mmCIF file of C-alpha atoms in Angstrom:
data_model
loop_
_atom_site.group_PDB
_atom_site.id
_atom_site.type_symbol
_atom_site.label_atom_id
_atom_site.label_comp_id
_atom_site.label_asym_id
_atom_site.label_seq_id
_atom_site.Cartn_x
_atom_site.Cartn_y
_atom_site.Cartn_z
ATOM 1 C CA UNK A 1397 -5.460 6.443 -6.145
ATOM 2 C CA UNK A 1398 -8.057 7.304 -8.835
ATOM 3 C CA UNK A 1399 -9.382 9.588 -6.244
ATOM 4 C CA UNK A 1400 -6.264 10.997 -5.293
ATOM 5 C CA UNK A 1401 -5.441 11.982 -9.164
ATOM 6 C CA UNK A 1402 -8.595 13.837 -9.262
ATOM 7 C CA UNK A 1403 -8.027 15.743 -6.234
ATOM 8 C CA UNK A 1404 -4.624 16.651 -7.502
ATOM 9 C CA UNK A 1405 -5.760 18.077 -11.005
ATOM 10 C CA UNK A 1406 -8.489 20.572 -10.144
ATOM 11 C CA UNK A 1407 -11.246 20.350 -12.901
ATOM 12 C CA UNK A 1408 -9.915 17.088 -14.426
ATOM 13 C CA UNK A 1409 -13.549 15.399 -14.853
ATOM 14 C CA UNK A 1410 -15.121 18.631 -16.009
ATOM 15 C CA UNK A 1411 -12.282 19.324 -18.570
ATOM 16 C CA UNK A 1412 -12.362 15.547 -19.727
ATOM 17 C CA UNK A 1413 -16.212 15.680 -20.255
ATOM 18 C CA UNK A 1414 -15.790 19.143 -22.165
ATOM 19 C CA UNK A 1415 -12.844 17.896 -24.465
ATOM 20 C CA UNK A 1416 -14.658 14.701 -25.142
ATOM 21 C CA UNK A 1417 -17.997 16.417 -26.131
ATOM 22 C CA UNK A 1418 -16.183 18.734 -28.485
ATOM 23 C CA UNK A 1419 -14.064 15.798 -30.013
ATOM 24 C CA UNK A 1420 -16.983 13.288 -30.352
ATOM 25 C CA UNK A 1421 -18.993 15.880 -32.110
ATOM 26 C CA UNK A 1422 -16.412 16.676 -34.729
ATOM 27 C CA UNK A 1423 -15.272 12.829 -34.895
ATOM 28 C CA UNK A 1424 -19.006 11.851 -35.247
ATOM 29 C CA UNK A 1425 -19.713 14.266 -37.863
ATOM 30 C CA UNK A 1426 -16.576 13.155 -39.984
ATOM 31 C CA UNK A 1427 -17.506 9.666 -39.538
ATOM 32 C CA UNK A 1428 -21.261 10.103 -40.649
ATOM 33 C CA UNK A 1429 -20.305 11.949 -43.546
ATOM 34 C CA UNK A 1430 -18.219 8.614 -44.959
ATOM 35 C CA UNK A 1431 -21.235 6.560 -43.671
ATOM 36 C CA UNK A 1432 -19.245 4.705 -40.933
ATOM 37 C CA UNK A 1433 -20.149 3.373 -37.506
ATOM 38 C CA UNK A 1434 -19.659 6.158 -34.954
ATOM 39 C CA UNK A 1435 -19.430 4.277 -31.801
ATOM 40 C CA UNK A 1436 -15.909 3.000 -31.902
ATOM 41 C CA UNK A 1437 -14.371 6.372 -33.375
ATOM 42 C CA UNK A 1438 -16.131 8.212 -30.546
ATOM 43 C CA UNK A 1439 -14.908 5.912 -27.879
ATOM 44 C CA UNK A 1440 -11.498 6.065 -29.064
ATOM 45 C CA UNK A 1441 -11.565 9.819 -29.021
ATOM 46 C CA UNK A 1442 -12.784 9.483 -25.393
ATOM 47 C CA UNK A 1443 -9.654 7.239 -24.592
ATOM 48 C CA UNK A 1444 -7.147 9.656 -26.112
ATOM 49 C CA UNK A 1445 -8.986 12.553 -24.380
ATOM 50 C CA UNK A 1446 -8.711 10.864 -21.149
ATOM 51 C CA UNK A 1447 -4.759 10.438 -21.641
ATOM 52 C CA UNK A 1448 -4.497 14.211 -22.595
ATOM 53 C CA UNK A 1449 -6.494 15.640 -19.584
ATOM 54 C CA UNK A 1450 -5.074 13.206 -17.088
ATOM 55 C CA UNK A 1451 -1.252 13.469 -18.145
ATOM 56 C CA UNK A 1452 -1.308 17.364 -19.586
ATOM 57 C CA UNK A 1453 -3.461 19.028 -17.297
ATOM 58 C CA UNK A 1454 -1.715 21.481 -14.838
ATOM 59 C CA UNK A 1455 -1.253 20.015 -11.350
ATOM 60 C CA UNK A 1456 -0.643 21.564 -7.952
ATOM 61 C CA UNK A 1457 2.753 20.406 -7.506
ATOM 62 C CA UNK A 1458 4.641 23.618 -8.664
ATOM 63 C CA UNK A 1459 5.318 25.852 -11.587
ATOM 64 C CA UNK A 1460 5.880 25.051 -14.834
ATOM 65 C CA UNK A 1461 9.303 24.554 -16.769
ATOM 66 C CA UNK A 1462 11.178 23.281 -13.670
ATOM 67 C CA UNK A 1463 13.232 21.111 -16.080
ATOM 68 C CA UNK A 1464 13.859 17.977 -13.666
ATOM 69 C CA UNK A 1465 13.280 14.441 -14.497
ATOM 70 C CA UNK A 1466 13.592 11.337 -12.602
ATOM 71 C CA UNK A 1467 16.023 9.136 -14.533
ATOM 72 C CA UNK A 1468 15.847 6.083 -12.297
ATOM 73 C CA UNK A 1469 14.560 2.780 -13.164
ATOM 74 C CA UNK A 1470 13.836 -0.159 -10.936
ATOM 75 C CA UNK A 1471 11.445 -3.129 -11.970
ATOM 76 C CA UNK A 1472 10.773 -4.181 -8.436
ATOM 77 C CA UNK A 1473 9.502 -0.823 -7.333
ATOM 78 C CA UNK A 1474 7.454 -0.271 -10.545
ATOM 79 C CA UNK A 1475 5.814 -3.407 -10.089
ATOM 80 C CA UNK A 1476 4.925 -2.771 -6.449
ATOM 81 C CA UNK A 1477 3.616 0.369 -7.366
ATOM 82 C CA UNK A 1478 -0.203 1.154 -7.887
ATOM 83 C CA UNK A 1479 0.613 4.480 -9.286
ATOM 84 C CA UNK A 1480 2.668 2.423 -12.123
ATOM 85 C CA UNK A 1481 0.018 0.026 -12.690
ATOM 86 C CA UNK A 1482 -2.580 2.745 -13.162
ATOM 87 C CA UNK A 1483 0.017 4.549 -15.728
ATOM 88 C CA UNK A 1484 -0.473 1.151 -17.628
ATOM 89 C CA UNK A 1485 -4.093 0.866 -17.508
ATOM 90 C CA UNK A 1486 -4.173 4.496 -18.805
ATOM 91 C CA UNK A 1487 -2.701 3.960 -22.031
ATOM 92 C CA UNK A 1488 -4.357 0.740 -23.074
ATOM 93 C CA UNK A 1489 -7.805 1.621 -23.953
ATOM 94 C CA UNK A 1490 -6.832 4.214 -26.653
ATOM 95 C CA UNK A 1491 -4.240 2.080 -28.727
ATOM 96 C CA UNK A 1492 -6.816 -0.928 -28.448
ATOM 97 C CA UNK A 1493 -9.481 1.112 -30.004
ATOM 98 C CA UNK A 1494 -7.228 2.853 -32.493
ATOM 99 C CA UNK A 1495 -5.919 -0.313 -33.771
ATOM 100 C CA UNK A 1496 -9.406 -1.912 -33.937
ATOM 101 C CA UNK A 1497 -10.574 1.210 -36.077
ATOM 102 C CA UNK A 1498 -7.575 1.902 -38.461
ATOM 103 C CA UNK A 1499 -6.186 -1.741 -38.432
ATOM 104 C CA UNK A 1500 -2.621 -0.485 -38.569
ATOM 105 C CA UNK A 1501 -1.123 -1.983 -35.414
ATOM 106 C CA UNK A 1502 2.364 -0.783 -36.123
ATOM 107 C CA UNK A 1503 1.371 2.817 -36.973
ATOM 108 C CA UNK A 1504 -0.784 2.733 -33.790
ATOM 109 C CA UNK A 1505 1.903 1.433 -31.715
ATOM 110 C CA UNK A 1506 4.491 3.790 -33.007
ATOM 111 C CA UNK A 1507 2.628 6.917 -32.524
ATOM 112 C CA UNK A 1508 1.569 5.489 -28.852
ATOM 113 C CA UNK A 1509 5.038 5.048 -27.806
ATOM 114 C CA UNK A 1510 6.344 8.469 -29.178
ATOM 115 C CA UNK A 1511 3.122 9.841 -27.344
ATOM 116 C CA UNK A 1512 4.356 8.574 -24.175
ATOM 117 C CA UNK A 1513 7.869 9.987 -24.002
ATOM 118 C CA UNK A 1514 6.559 13.365 -25.725
ATOM 119 C CA UNK A 1515 4.254 13.936 -22.639
ATOM 120 C CA UNK A 1516 7.010 13.105 -20.076
ATOM 121 C CA UNK A 1517 8.750 15.985 -22.077
ATOM 122 C CA UNK A 1518 5.958 18.159 -21.682
ATOM 123 C CA UNK A 1519 5.078 17.611 -17.966
ATOM 124 C CA UNK A 1520 8.792 18.336 -17.279
ATOM 125 C CA UNK A 1521 9.258 21.590 -19.516
ATOM 126 C CA UNK A 1522 5.643 23.011 -20.043
ATOM 127 C CA UNK A 1523 3.056 21.685 -17.780
ATOM 128 C CA UNK A 1524 2.708 23.408 -14.497
ATOM 129 C CA UNK A 1525 2.880 21.118 -11.537
ATOM 130 C CA UNK A 1526 4.172 18.100 -13.108
ATOM 131 C CA UNK A 1527 7.207 16.087 -13.178
ATOM 132 C CA UNK A 1528 8.845 13.913 -15.651
ATOM 133 C CA UNK A 1529 9.604 10.021 -14.952
ATOM 134 C CA UNK A 1530 11.386 7.427 -16.813
ATOM 135 C CA UNK A 1531 9.149 5.024 -14.747
ATOM 136 C CA UNK A 1532 6.490 6.448 -15.899
ATOM 137 C CA UNK A 1533 7.477 6.688 -19.598
ATOM 138 C CA UNK A 1534 8.146 2.759 -19.357
ATOM 139 C CA UNK A 1535 4.981 2.093 -17.799
ATOM 140 C CA UNK A 1536 3.150 4.039 -20.098
ATOM 141 C CA UNK A 1537 4.903 2.461 -23.203
ATOM 142 C CA UNK A 1538 4.160 -1.057 -21.670
ATOM 143 C CA UNK A 1539 0.237 -0.118 -21.559
ATOM 144 C CA UNK A 1540 0.438 1.312 -25.040
ATOM 145 C CA UNK A 1541 1.945 -2.027 -26.600
ATOM 146 C CA UNK A 1542 -0.499 -4.147 -24.265
ATOM 147 C CA UNK A 1543 -3.393 -2.332 -25.922
ATOM 148 C CA UNK A 1544 -2.200 -2.454 -29.142
ATOM 149 C CA UNK A 1545 -1.616 -6.168 -29.004
ATOM 150 C CA UNK A 1546 -4.959 -6.606 -27.532
ATOM 151 C CA UNK A 1547 -6.855 -4.506 -30.169
ATOM 152 C CA UNK A 1548 -5.038 -6.620 -33.021
ATOM 153 C CA UNK A 1549 -5.885 -10.090 -31.313
ATOM 154 C CA UNK A 1550 -9.425 -8.760 -31.405
ATOM 155 C CA UNK A 1551 -9.455 -7.683 -35.280
ATOM 156 C CA UNK A 1552 -7.237 -10.136 -36.601
ATOM 157 C CA UNK A 1553 -6.802 -8.307 -39.566
ATOM 158 C CA UNK A 1554 -4.001 -6.044 -40.933
ATOM 159 C CA UNK A 1555 -4.767 -3.257 -43.368
ATOM 160 C CA UNK A 1556 -2.710 -3.893 -46.725
ATOM 161 C CA UNK A 1557 -0.139 -3.299 -47.653
ATOM 162 C CA UNK A 1558 1.560 -4.163 -44.816
ATOM 163 C CA UNK A 1559 4.783 -2.489 -45.656
ATOM 164 C CA UNK A 1560 3.147 1.021 -45.332
ATOM 165 C CA UNK A 1561 2.217 0.218 -41.739
ATOM 166 C CA UNK A 1562 6.066 -0.950 -40.967
ATOM 167 C CA UNK A 1563 7.333 2.671 -42.764
ATOM 168 C CA UNK A 1564 4.803 5.087 -41.230
ATOM 169 C CA UNK A 1565 5.879 3.519 -37.507
ATOM 170 C CA UNK A 1566 9.404 3.804 -38.403
ATOM 171 C CA UNK A 1567 9.056 7.253 -39.723
ATOM 172 C CA UNK A 1568 7.123 8.384 -36.737
ATOM 173 C CA UNK A 1569 9.502 6.896 -34.045
ATOM 174 C CA UNK A 1570 12.540 7.935 -35.965
ATOM 175 C CA UNK A 1571 11.253 11.836 -36.152
ATOM 176 C CA UNK A 1572 9.881 11.511 -32.427
ATOM 177 C CA UNK A 1573 13.491 10.495 -31.388
ATOM 178 C CA UNK A 1574 14.956 13.584 -33.151
ATOM 179 C CA UNK A 1575 12.678 16.033 -31.667
ATOM 180 C CA UNK A 1576 12.874 14.473 -28.336
ATOM 181 C CA UNK A 1577 16.952 14.485 -28.583
ATOM 182 C CA UNK A 1578 16.702 18.394 -29.506
ATOM 183 C CA UNK A 1579 14.293 19.078 -26.952
ATOM 184 C CA UNK A 1580 16.048 17.315 -23.983
ATOM 185 C CA UNK A 1581 19.289 19.455 -25.043
ATOM 186 C CA UNK A 1582 17.497 22.571 -25.266
ATOM 187 C CA UNK A 1583 15.668 22.381 -22.178
ATOM 188 C CA UNK A 1584 18.785 21.368 -20.170
ATOM 189 C CA UNK A 1585 17.051 18.552 -17.980
ATOM 190 C CA UNK A 1586 18.157 18.358 -14.686
ATOM 191 C CA UNK A 1587 18.095 14.572 -13.535
ATOM 192 C CA UNK A 1588 17.486 12.847 -10.234
ATOM 193 C CA UNK A 1589 17.198 9.025 -9.298
ATOM 194 C CA UNK A 1590 14.042 8.675 -7.134
ATOM 195 C CA UNK A 1591 14.147 4.367 -6.788
ATOM 196 C CA UNK A 1592 17.969 4.990 -5.963
ATOM 197 C CA UNK A 1593 16.784 7.724 -3.191
ATOM 198 C CA UNK A 1594 14.376 5.276 -1.721
ATOM 199 C CA UNK A 1595 16.857 2.408 -1.850
ATOM 200 C CA UNK A 1596 19.249 4.651 -0.137
ATOM 201 C CA UNK A 1597 16.424 5.484 2.360
ATOM 202 C CA UNK A 1598 15.297 2.144 3.170
ATOM 203 C CA UNK A 1599 19.017 1.068 3.647
ATOM 204 C CA UNK A 1600 19.375 4.102 6.018
ATOM 205 C CA UNK A 1601 16.224 2.592 7.983
ATOM 206 C CA UNK A 1602 17.562 -0.630 7.921
ATOM 207 C CA UNK A 1603 20.729 0.476 9.329
ATOM 208 C CA UNK A 1604 18.982 2.425 11.992
ATOM 209 C CA UNK A 1605 17.121 -0.529 13.064
ATOM 210 C CA UNK A 1606 20.195 -2.778 13.045
ATOM 211 C CA UNK A 1607 22.181 -0.072 15.027
ATOM 212 C CA UNK A 1608 19.195 0.377 17.582
ATOM 213 C CA UNK A 1609 19.205 -3.486 18.146
ATOM 214 C CA UNK A 1610 22.656 -3.521 18.603
ATOM 215 C CA UNK A 1611 23.082 -0.833 21.138
ATOM 216 C CA UNK A 1612 20.031 -2.068 22.853
ATOM 217 C CA UNK A 1613 21.835 -5.369 23.229
ATOM 218 C CA UNK A 1614 24.749 -3.866 25.156
ATOM 219 C CA UNK A 1615 22.753 -1.477 27.158
ATOM 220 C CA UNK A 1616 20.955 -4.783 28.516
ATOM 221 C CA UNK A 1617 24.429 -6.472 28.898
ATOM 222 C CA UNK A 1618 25.518 -3.094 30.619
ATOM 223 C CA UNK A 1619 22.837 -2.188 33.067
ATOM 224 C CA UNK A 1620 20.869 -5.667 33.396
ATOM 225 C CA UNK A 1621 17.454 -6.770 32.820
ATOM 226 C CA UNK A 1622 15.465 -4.347 35.049
ATOM 227 C CA UNK A 1623 16.886 -1.198 33.263
ATOM 228 C CA UNK A 1624 13.835 0.204 31.224
ATOM 229 C CA UNK A 1625 14.866 1.109 27.459
ATOM 230 C CA UNK A 1626 13.967 4.703 26.750
ATOM 231 C CA UNK A 1627 15.184 4.913 23.192
ATOM 232 C CA UNK A 1628 18.441 5.645 20.963
ATOM 233 C CA UNK A 1629 19.525 8.842 19.574
ATOM 234 C CA UNK A 1630 22.204 8.321 15.999
ATOM 235 C CA UNK A 1631 24.371 11.154 15.395
ATOM 236 C CA UNK A 1632 25.152 10.377 11.673
ATOM 237 C CA UNK A 1633 28.095 12.901 11.261
ATOM 238 C CA UNK A 1634 29.771 11.622 14.299
ATOM 239 C CA UNK A 1635 28.839 8.168 13.901
ATOM 240 C CA UNK A 1636 27.711 7.795 17.201
ATOM 241 C CA UNK A 1637 24.647 5.967 18.581
ATOM 242 C CA UNK A 1638 23.597 6.666 22.304
ATOM 243 C CA UNK A 1639 21.160 4.253 24.117
ATOM 244 C CA UNK A 1640 19.327 5.941 27.201
ATOM 245 C CA UNK A 1641 17.755 3.701 29.892
ATOM 246 C CA UNK A 1642 16.363 4.193 33.301
ATOM 247 C CA UNK A 1643 19.646 3.363 34.799
ATOM 248 C CA UNK A 1644 22.451 4.961 32.451
ATOM 249 C CA UNK A 1645 23.738 5.657 29.053
ATOM 250 C CA UNK A 1646 25.595 3.865 26.600
ATOM 251 C CA UNK A 1647 27.485 5.093 23.359
ATOM 252 C CA UNK A 1648 28.982 3.038 20.675
ATOM 253 C CA UNK A 1649 30.028 3.805 17.092
ATOM 254 C CA UNK A 1650 28.086 2.563 14.124
ATOM 255 C CA UNK A 1651 28.464 0.896 11.795
ATOM 256 C CA UNK A 1652 31.907 0.211 13.170
ATOM 257 C CA UNK A 1653 29.838 -1.625 16.067
ATOM 258 C CA UNK A 1654 32.431 -0.685 18.841
ATOM 259 C CA UNK A 1655 31.339 0.929 22.073
ATOM 260 C CA UNK A 1656 33.226 3.628 23.510
ATOM 261 C CA UNK A 1657 31.633 4.704 26.779
ATOM 262 C CA UNK A 1658 28.835 4.037 29.425
ATOM 263 C CA UNK A 1659 27.754 5.429 32.804
ATOM 264 C CA UNK A 1660 25.483 4.738 35.252
ATOM 265 C CA UNK A 1661 23.058 7.372 36.864
ATOM 266 C CA UNK A 1662 23.729 5.979 40.079
ATOM 267 C CA UNK A 1663 27.632 5.825 40.689
ATOM 268 C CA UNK A 1664 27.698 5.183 44.356
ATOM 269 C CA UNK A 1665 28.954 1.489 44.846
ATOM 270 C CA UNK A 1666 26.410 -0.589 46.892
ATOM 271 C CA UNK A 1667 27.530 -3.295 49.284
ATOM 272 C CA UNK A 1668 28.590 -6.538 47.925
ATOM 273 C CA UNK A 1669 30.415 -10.105 48.644
ATOM 274 C CA UNK A 1670 32.589 -10.324 45.527
ATOM 275 C CA UNK A 1671 36.343 -10.486 46.109
ATOM 276 C CA UNK A 1672 38.532 -8.289 43.950
ATOM 277 C CA UNK A 1673 39.225 -11.495 41.859
ATOM 278 C CA UNK A 1674 35.406 -12.196 41.251
ATOM 279 C CA UNK A 1675 34.684 -8.674 40.352
ATOM 280 C CA UNK A 1676 37.577 -8.413 37.804
ATOM 281 C CA UNK A 1677 36.216 -11.721 36.464
ATOM 282 C CA UNK A 1678 32.691 -9.680 35.786
ATOM 283 C CA UNK A 1679 34.684 -7.159 34.142
ATOM 284 C CA UNK A 1680 36.420 -9.262 32.072
ATOM 285 C CA UNK A 1681 33.442 -11.090 30.803
ATOM 286 C CA UNK A 1682 32.129 -7.941 29.594
ATOM 287 C CA UNK A 1683 35.184 -6.964 27.933
ATOM 288 C CA UNK A 1684 35.744 -10.362 26.351
ATOM 289 C CA UNK A 1685 32.191 -9.893 24.784
ATOM 290 C CA UNK A 1686 32.224 -6.338 23.407
ATOM 291 C CA UNK A 1687 35.925 -5.600 23.237
ATOM 292 C CA UNK A 1688 37.321 -8.944 21.791
ATOM 293 C CA UNK A 1689 39.529 -7.489 19.182
ATOM 294 C CA UNK A 1690 40.429 -4.368 21.218
ATOM 295 C CA UNK A 1691 41.571 -6.454 24.130
ATOM 296 C CA UNK A 1692 43.430 -8.902 22.063
ATOM 297 C CA UNK A 1693 47.148 -8.867 23.221
ATOM 298 C CA UNK A 1694 46.767 -6.061 25.773
ATOM 299 C CA UNK A 1695 47.948 -6.119 29.234
ATOM 300 C CA UNK A 1696 45.532 -6.139 32.030
ATOM 301 C CA UNK A 1697 45.997 -4.229 35.484
ATOM 302 C CA UNK A 1698 43.699 -3.927 38.133
ATOM 303 C CA UNK A 1699 43.426 -1.766 41.149
ATOM 304 C CA UNK A 1700 41.052 -1.270 43.954
ATOM 305 C CA UNK A 1701 39.188 2.061 44.287
ATOM 306 C CA UNK A 1702 38.101 3.328 47.732
ATOM 307 C CA UNK A 1703 39.410 0.026 49.349
ATOM 308 C CA UNK A 1704 38.802 1.426 52.844
ATOM 309 C CA UNK A 1705 34.974 1.403 52.059
ATOM 310 C CA UNK A 1706 35.117 -2.249 52.757
ATOM 311 C CA UNK A 1707 32.684 -4.172 50.726
ATOM 312 C CA UNK A 1708 31.367 -0.894 48.983
ATOM 313 C CA UNK A 1709 34.825 -0.702 47.060
ATOM 314 C CA UNK A 1710 35.096 -0.376 43.239
ATOM 315 C CA UNK A 1711 37.227 -2.258 41.360
ATOM 316 C CA UNK A 1712 39.279 -0.853 38.282
ATOM 317 C CA UNK A 1713 40.239 -2.871 35.157
ATOM 318 C CA UNK A 1714 42.749 -1.291 32.959
ATOM 319 C CA UNK A 1715 43.443 -2.654 29.535
ATOM 320 C CA UNK A 1716 46.408 -1.238 27.720
ATOM 321 C CA UNK A 1717 48.595 -2.613 24.346
ATOM 322 C CA UNK A 1718 52.114 -2.274 23.893
ATOM 323 C CA UNK A 1719 54.423 -2.926 20.703
ATOM 324 C CA UNK A 1720 57.982 -2.533 20.853
ATOM 325 C CA UNK A 1721 57.624 -0.932 24.398
ATOM 326 C CA UNK A 1722 55.377 1.615 23.138
ATOM 327 C CA UNK A 1723 51.914 2.147 24.556
ATOM 328 C CA UNK A 1724 49.733 1.822 22.113
ATOM 329 C CA UNK A 1725 46.434 4.485 21.461
ATOM 330 C CA UNK A 1726 43.984 1.731 22.538
ATOM 331 C CA UNK A 1727 42.275 2.292 25.808
ATOM 332 C CA UNK A 1728 39.929 0.341 27.962
ATOM 333 C CA UNK A 1729 38.877 1.235 31.457
ATOM 334 C CA UNK A 1730 36.166 -0.637 33.349
ATOM 335 C CA UNK A 1731 34.846 -0.163 36.848
ATOM 336 C CA UNK A 1732 33.002 -3.236 38.688
ATOM 337 C CA UNK A 1733 31.189 -2.725 42.146
ATOM 338 C CA UNK A 1734 31.769 -5.482 44.819
ATOM 339 C CA UNK A 1735 28.301 -6.474 44.098
ATOM 340 C CA UNK A 1736 29.005 -7.107 40.173
ATOM 341 C CA UNK A 1737 27.520 -3.942 38.874
ATOM 342 C CA UNK A 1738 29.533 -2.322 35.937
ATOM 343 C CA UNK A 1739 29.416 1.313 37.097
ATOM 344 C CA UNK A 1740 30.603 2.112 33.483
ATOM 345 C CA UNK A 1741 33.727 2.314 30.809
ATOM 346 C CA UNK A 1742 35.366 4.144 28.535
ATOM 347 C CA UNK A 1743 37.169 2.887 25.572
ATOM 348 C CA UNK A 1744 39.197 4.331 22.335
ATOM 349 C CA UNK A 1745 39.276 1.174 20.281
ATOM 350 C CA UNK A 1746 42.046 2.741 17.751
ATOM 351 C CA UNK A 1747 44.039 0.362 15.656
ATOM 352 C CA UNK A 1748 47.493 -0.135 16.315
ATOM 353 C CA UNK A 1749 49.315 2.454 14.170
ATOM 354 C CA UNK A 1750 52.567 1.676 12.290
ATOM 355 C CA UNK A 1751 55.265 3.884 13.282
ATOM 356 C CA UNK A 1752 59.170 4.233 12.886
ATOM 357 C CA UNK A 1753 61.061 2.395 15.705
ATOM 358 C CA UNK A 1754 62.504 4.385 18.700
ATOM 359 C CA UNK A 1755 66.016 5.559 19.043
ATOM 360 C CA UNK A 1756 65.745 7.655 22.204
ATOM 361 C CA UNK A 1757 66.087 5.002 24.932
ATOM 362 C CA UNK A 1758 65.022 5.156 28.746
ATOM 363 C CA UNK A 1759 69.117 5.583 29.292
ATOM 364 C CA UNK A 1760 69.591 8.442 27.009
ATOM 365 C CA UNK A 1761 66.448 10.061 27.887
ATOM 366 C CA UNK A 1762 67.433 12.537 30.784
ATOM 367 C CA UNK A 1763 70.289 13.989 28.528
ATOM 368 C CA UNK A 1764 67.608 14.901 26.115
ATOM 369 C CA UNK A 1765 65.194 16.065 28.580
ATOM 370 C CA UNK A 1766 67.692 18.633 30.189
ATOM 371 C CA UNK A 1767 69.002 19.707 26.648
ATOM 372 C CA UNK A 1768 65.413 20.917 25.786
ATOM 373 C CA UNK A 1769 64.095 21.977 29.366
ATOM 374 C CA UNK A 1770 67.169 22.652 31.536
ATOM 375 C CA UNK A 1771 65.463 20.010 34.118
ATOM 376 C CA UNK A 1772 65.816 16.512 35.399
ATOM 377 C CA UNK A 1773 62.974 14.229 34.235
ATOM 378 C CA UNK A 1774 61.063 12.954 37.035
ATOM 379 C CA UNK A 1775 58.924 10.156 35.463
ATOM 380 C CA UNK A 1776 58.428 8.981 31.651
ATOM 381 C CA UNK A 1777 56.346 6.710 29.469
ATOM 382 C CA UNK A 1778 56.529 5.872 25.863
ATOM 383 C CA UNK A 1779 53.515 6.535 24.048
ATOM 384 C CA UNK A 1780 52.152 6.516 20.645
ATOM 385 C CA UNK A 1781 50.942 9.823 19.555
ATOM 386 C CA UNK A 1782 50.006 11.830 16.697
ATOM 387 C CA UNK A 1783 52.128 14.897 15.758
ATOM 388 C CA UNK A 1784 51.200 16.878 12.807
ATOM 389 C CA UNK A 1785 48.698 14.311 11.835
ATOM 390 C CA UNK A 1786 51.412 11.413 11.762
ATOM 391 C CA UNK A 1787 51.726 8.535 14.334
ATOM 392 C CA UNK A 1788 55.044 8.894 16.208
ATOM 393 C CA UNK A 1789 56.652 7.272 19.497
ATOM 394 C CA UNK A 1790 56.935 10.078 22.026
ATOM 395 C CA UNK A 1791 58.229 10.186 25.310
ATOM 396 C CA UNK A 1792 55.916 12.054 27.865
ATOM 397 C CA UNK A 1793 58.490 13.093 30.324
ATOM 398 C CA UNK A 1794 57.432 14.823 33.828
ATOM 399 C CA UNK A 1795 60.319 17.420 34.868
ATOM 400 C CA UNK A 1796 61.350 18.969 37.947
ATOM 401 C CA UNK A 1797 60.705 22.390 38.730
ATOM 402 C CA UNK A 1798 57.991 24.716 40.333
ATOM 403 C CA UNK A 1799 55.882 24.301 37.325
ATOM 404 C CA UNK A 1800 55.638 20.455 37.211
ATOM 405 C CA UNK A 1801 54.393 20.185 33.609
ATOM 406 C CA UNK A 1802 55.344 17.457 31.004
ATOM 407 C CA UNK A 1803 57.308 17.719 27.857
ATOM 408 C CA UNK A 1804 57.076 15.448 25.047
ATOM 409 C CA UNK A 1805 59.950 14.271 23.163
ATOM 410 C CA UNK A 1806 60.124 12.517 19.509
ATOM 411 C CA UNK A 1807 61.544 8.966 20.433
ATOM 412 C CA UNK A 1808 62.890 8.736 17.031
ATOM 413 C CA UNK A 1809 64.327 12.460 16.181
ATOM 414 C CA UNK A 1810 64.956 13.592 19.970
ATOM 415 C CA UNK A 1811 63.176 16.882 19.024
ATOM 416 C CA UNK A 1812 60.635 18.425 21.443
ATOM 417 C CA UNK A 1813 57.094 18.030 19.906
ATOM 418 C CA UNK A 1814 53.413 19.003 20.747
ATOM 419 C CA UNK A 1815 51.231 16.146 20.388
ATOM 420 C CA UNK A 1816 47.920 16.950 18.440
ATOM 421 C CA UNK A 1817 44.874 17.543 20.448
#
């Protein structure tokens, strides 16, 4: 971490050496002129110079005056960060030595705390390549207070009168607070929350891992243990996650955890000995495991596709749910081979919508259709459809004529409508 800091600030050691040498010379001259020991003042000057060079020398991260500050704070993140503990360590020596030198711990603490926050503002508004962080300020302050307490514990004396120490500390903190408020307002600091960003990133990564585990399990059930998992792709905008295997693909909605489609690469039915009823049971087991809520109360119909192929036939399962005679938008279709292999499924797990009751009955539908189309209805089914964004009971009616198209009749009003796509 120290090597990384040195590398990020060119000339750091040289600048520190020059600054300390200059300040040490001045401090030594003043101290000797007063016939006092030189070592402690020179060491204190070195500790202060270390803080100045490390925190206020321009870095390589950008231009000065970007006026942005990380206002987030996370104790757990700070406690686990070596950089945060380095900030604590950096601010311990100077207050410790200054407390031992002046024997005014409150004044030293007040000045040190004020310096911690002033430094962060300078990094945000003045120093190029630096950034402001509440976490850094808190950890720097902690280091300053630890250093002050350690210095006072070593000397165990307090320069008299004590009230002057209290008054000086309070004055420094009060003036610093006013300066900081004015500085922050004039700088118009932008704010961001890095700990929260990290927390969101960790949450997203965890969700991605959970989504991958879920879709992988579904792929294993769909394609069997012999399928080689090749990876998954998550489309956050659509909320879809797709797993690709050597045998096919499967897609589901995340975080809803509802499957929507799957298909094998080889959709040719292989020979098998299962009867239609046995093949249906294979499909039902899969549906009951992965679509329990969707198929609850649904009507199951089955069919044999390509029955003339004998033991290569495919078996279709169709789940539909009805409410007051209206076919709900929920859909589930599965195809199983006579060998018990799932060829694929499509699902539309829509919750049953709340709609007004139908008023146009099957018996009265013919007159309504003739009124709108001039033709007789051939076949009809009552569906839940969205019309202008609202769920409605709608008759889908096939009509006679050269152009055998469908017409849609609102089952409440009897009006001709066009369902939303």
